[in-house]
Coordinates of C-alpha atoms in Angstrom, one line a residue:
Chain A
X63 CA 65.0 84.2 89.2
X64 CA 68.3 84.5 91.0
X65 CA 68.7 87.0 93.9
X66 CA 71.2 87.8 96.6
X67 CA 70.6 89.6 99.9
X68 CA 73.1 91.3 102.3
X69 CA 70.9 92.0 105.3
X70 CA 73.3 94.5 107.0
X71 CA 74.1 97.9 105.5
X72 CA 77.0 98.3 107.9
X73 CA 79.0 96.2 110.3
X74 CA 81.2 97.5 113.0
X75 CA 83.9 95.3 114.5
X76 CA 86.8 96.1 116.9
X77 CA 90.3 95.5 115.5
X78 CA 91.5 92.0 116.4
X79 CA 87.9 90.6 116.8
X80 CA 86.4 88.1 114.4
X81 CA 84.2 89.5 111.7
X82 CA 81.3 88.1 109.7
X83 CA 79.5 89.7 106.8
X84 CA 76.3 88.0 105.9
X85 CA 75.0 86.9 102.5
X86 CA 72.0 84.7 101.4
X87 CA 71.1 83.8 97.9
X88 CA 68.4 82.2 95.7
X89 CA 69.0 80.4 92.4
X90 CA 67.2 77.9 90.2
X91 CA 70.2 75.7 89.4
X92 CA 73.5 75.3 91.2
X93 CA 75.0 78.5 92.6
X94 CA 78.4 80.1 91.8
X95 CA 79.0 82.5 94.7
X96 CA 81.5 85.3 95.0
X97 CA 82.7 88.0 97.3
X98 CA 84.2 91.2 96.1
X99 CA 85.7 94.1 98.0
X100 CA 85.8 97.8 97.1
X101 CA 88.1 100.3 98.6
X102 CA 87.3 104.0 98.4
X103 CA 87.5 105.4 94.9
X104 CA 88.5 102.0 93.4
X105 CA 86.8 99.3 91.3
X106 CA 85.8 96.0 92.8
X107 CA 88.4 93.4 93.6
X108 CA 87.8 89.7 93.7
X109 CA 88.2 88.1 97.1
X110 CA 87.0 84.5 96.8
X111 CA 84.5 82.2 95.1
X112 CA 82.6 79.0 95.7
X113 CA 82.1 76.8 92.6
X114 CA 82.1 73.2 94.0
X115 CA 83.9 71.1 96.5
X116 CA 84.7 72.1 100.1
X117 CA 82.2 74.3 101.8
X118 CA 84.8 76.4 103.4
X119 CA 86.6 78.6 100.8
X120 CA 89.7 80.5 101.6
X121 CA 90.5 83.7 99.7
X122 CA 92.7 86.8 99.7
X123 CA 93.8 88.9 102.7
X124 CA 92.9 86.1 105.2
X125 CA 89.2 86.0 104.4
X126 CA 87.2 82.9 104.1
X127 CA 83.5 82.1 103.4
X128 CA 81.4 79.1 104.3
X129 CA 78.9 77.8 101.8
X130 CA 75.8 76.4 103.5
X131 CA 73.4 74.8 101.1
X132 CA 70.5 74.2 103.5
X133 CA 70.5 77.8 104.7
X134 CA 71.4 79.1 101.2
X135 CA 74.0 81.3 102.8
X136 CA 77.6 82.3 102.0
X137 CA 78.8 84.4 104.9
X138 CA 82.2 86.1 104.7
X139 CA 84.5 85.6 107.7
X140 CA 87.9 86.6 109.1
X141 CA 89.3 85.4 112.4
X142 CA 91.0 88.7 113.4
X143 CA 90.0 92.0 111.8
X144 CA 92.4 94.7 110.7
X145 CA 91.7 98.4 110.3
X146 CA 92.7 98.0 106.7
X147 CA 89.8 95.6 106.1
X148 CA 87.4 98.6 106.3
X149 CA 85.8 98.7 102.9
X150 CA 82.5 97.9 101.0
X151 CA 81.9 94.2 100.5
X152 CA 79.7 92.8 97.8
X153 CA 78.3 89.3 97.6
X154 CA 77.3 88.0 94.2
X155 CA 75.7 84.9 92.8
X156 CA 75.4 83.4 89.3
X157 CA 73.3 80.4 88.3
X158 CA 75.3 77.8 86.6
X159 CA 73.1 78.1 83.5
X160 CA 73.5 81.8 83.0
X161 CA 76.3 84.3 82.5
X162 CA 74.4 87.0 84.3
X163 CA 75.7 87.8 87.8
X164 CA 73.6 89.4 90.5
X165 CA 75.2 91.5 93.2
X166 CA 74.0 92.3 96.6
X167 CA 73.6 95.9 97.8
X168 CA 76.8 95.8 99.7
X169 CA 77.8 95.9 103.3
X170 CA 80.1 98.6 104.6
X171 CA 82.6 97.1 107.1
X172 CA 84.1 99.5 109.7
X173 CA 87.0 98.1 111.7
X174 CA 87.5 100.2 114.8
X175 CA 91.0 100.7 116.1
Chain B
X247 CA 97.1 89.7 85.2
X248 CA 93.8 90.7 83.6
X249 CA 93.6 94.4 83.0
X250 CA 90.4 96.2 82.5
X251 CA 90.7 99.9 81.9
X252 CA 88.1 102.7 81.6
X253 CA 88.8 105.8 79.7
X254 CA 88.1 108.3 82.5
X255 CA 88.1 108.2 86.2
X256 CA 86.0 111.4 86.6
X257 CA 83.7 113.0 84.1
X258 CA 81.5 116.1 84.3
X259 CA 78.8 116.6 81.6
X260 CA 75.8 118.8 81.1
X261 CA 72.2 117.7 80.8
X262 CA 71.4 116.7 77.2
X263 CA 75.0 116.0 76.2
X264 CA 75.9 112.7 74.5
X265 CA 78.4 110.8 76.7
X266 CA 80.7 108.0 75.8
X267 CA 82.2 105.7 78.4
X268 CA 84.9 103.4 77.1
X269 CA 86.1 100.1 78.5
X270 CA 89.0 98.0 77.2
X271 CA 90.2 94.6 78.4
X272 CA 93.4 92.8 77.5
X273 CA 92.5 89.2 78.1
X274 CA 90.5 88.3 75.1
X275 CA 87.4 87.8 77.2
X276 CA 84.2 87.2 75.3
X277 CA 81.9 88.6 78.0
X278 CA 81.8 92.3 79.0
X279 CA 79.4 94.1 81.3
X280 CA 78.4 97.7 82.3
X281 CA 77.1 98.4 85.8
X282 CA 76.2 101.5 87.6
X283 CA 76.8 101.7 91.4
X284 CA 74.6 103.9 93.6
X285 CA 74.6 104.1 97.4
X286 CA 72.1 101.7 98.9
X287 CA 71.4 100.1 95.6
X288 CA 74.6 98.1 95.0
X289 CA 75.6 97.2 91.5
X290 CA 72.9 97.2 88.8
X291 CA 73.5 95.7 85.4
X292 CA 72.9 98.1 82.5
X293 CA 74.0 96.0 79.5
X294 CA 76.2 93.1 78.7
X295 CA 77.7 91.6 75.6
X296 CA 78.6 88.0 74.8
X297 CA 80.6 88.7 71.7
X298 CA 81.4 91.3 69.1
X299 CA 78.3 93.2 67.9
X300 CA 76.2 91.2 70.4
X301 CA 74.4 92.9 73.3
X302 CA 71.8 92.1 75.8
X303 CA 69.8 94.4 78.1
X304 CA 70.4 94.2 81.8
X305 CA 68.1 95.3 84.6
X306 CA 68.2 99.1 83.9
X307 CA 68.9 99.7 80.2
X308 CA 66.7 102.8 79.8
X309 CA 68.6 105.9 78.7
X310 CA 71.6 103.9 77.7
X311 CA 73.0 102.1 74.6
X312 CA 76.2 100.1 74.0
X313 CA 78.6 99.3 71.2
X314 CA 80.9 96.3 70.8
X315 CA 82.7 96.6 67.5
X316 CA 85.9 95.0 68.7
X317 CA 86.2 92.1 71.2
X318 CA 88.4 94.1 73.6
X319 CA 86.3 97.2 73.7
X320 CA 82.8 97.8 75.1
X321 CA 81.4 101.3 75.1
X322 CA 78.5 102.7 77.1
X323 CA 76.6 105.6 75.5
X324 CA 74.3 108.1 77.2
X325 CA 72.4 109.5 74.2
X326 CA 71.1 112.5 76.2
X327 CA 72.6 112.7 79.7
X328 CA 70.2 113.5 82.6
X329 CA 70.9 114.3 86.2
X330 CA 69.6 111.0 87.4
X331 CA 72.4 109.3 85.5
X332 CA 75.0 110.8 87.9
X333 CA 76.6 107.7 89.2
X334 CA 79.7 105.5 89.4
X335 CA 80.0 103.3 86.2
X336 CA 81.9 100.1 86.4
X337 CA 82.9 97.9 83.5
X338 CA 83.7 94.2 83.9
X339 CA 84.8 91.2 81.8
X340 CA 84.8 87.5 82.2
X341 CA 86.0 84.5 80.2
X342 CA 83.4 82.5 78.1
X343 CA 80.6 80.5 79.6
X344 CA 82.4 77.2 79.6
X345 CA 85.2 78.5 81.8
X346 CA 84.4 77.4 85.4
X347 CA 85.8 80.2 87.4
X348 CA 83.6 82.9 86.0
X349 CA 85.3 85.5 88.1
X350 CA 84.5 89.0 86.9
X351 CA 87.3 91.4 86.5
X352 CA 86.5 95.1 87.1
X353 CA 87.8 98.3 85.8
X354 CA 88.5 101.2 88.3
X355 CA 85.2 102.9 87.6
X356 CA 84.2 106.2 86.1
X357 CA 82.4 108.7 88.3
X358 CA 80.1 110.6 86.1
X359 CA 78.4 113.8 87.2
X360 CA 75.7 115.3 85.1
X361 CA 74.9 119.0 85.8

């Protein structure tokens, strides 16, 4: 069965510093991996995805994520955090043989001015 | 741009009422999903649908039913609302299985309070 874990409930980063939001996954087949962001009182917005190809994926708002097959991880990163990046971030995984997507529990990111 | 709309942003109902949450997408997507979002639990799948009149139970279907009479519309029904169904409900849609991106497009959410 597929699963995804976000080990940190909350991450605090000072503005201008690099940020990392962690995600690990487990699937039977090949993974499709996603990051979504949710701002207060809004639905989820797609940030980036890994399907195949380069392990470093670039997405919206300057975010990127690195697919690491040996560590089964897909951590979200940004070189320099902005206060406006403060939001709830969800990692998600789908097995390539299934339409069902599994979401992590979410990580709340606080960027401190 | 794909647009997924939900009929209400905020809804307050009483215990025992029948509640309908409507979701409409305008991109001719085959797949539609209903999730509930609760603090510390993330998103949990209630039901999903691959096609008109087709539905599959997700992880937490108890107390819910769904209806997909038209391709663009997927309704979530609470037959007899209970206080533990107070939550944020999110609808999503995706293109069919063969489409590689498989990105989910989400509606804005409906915050349901059951008193």
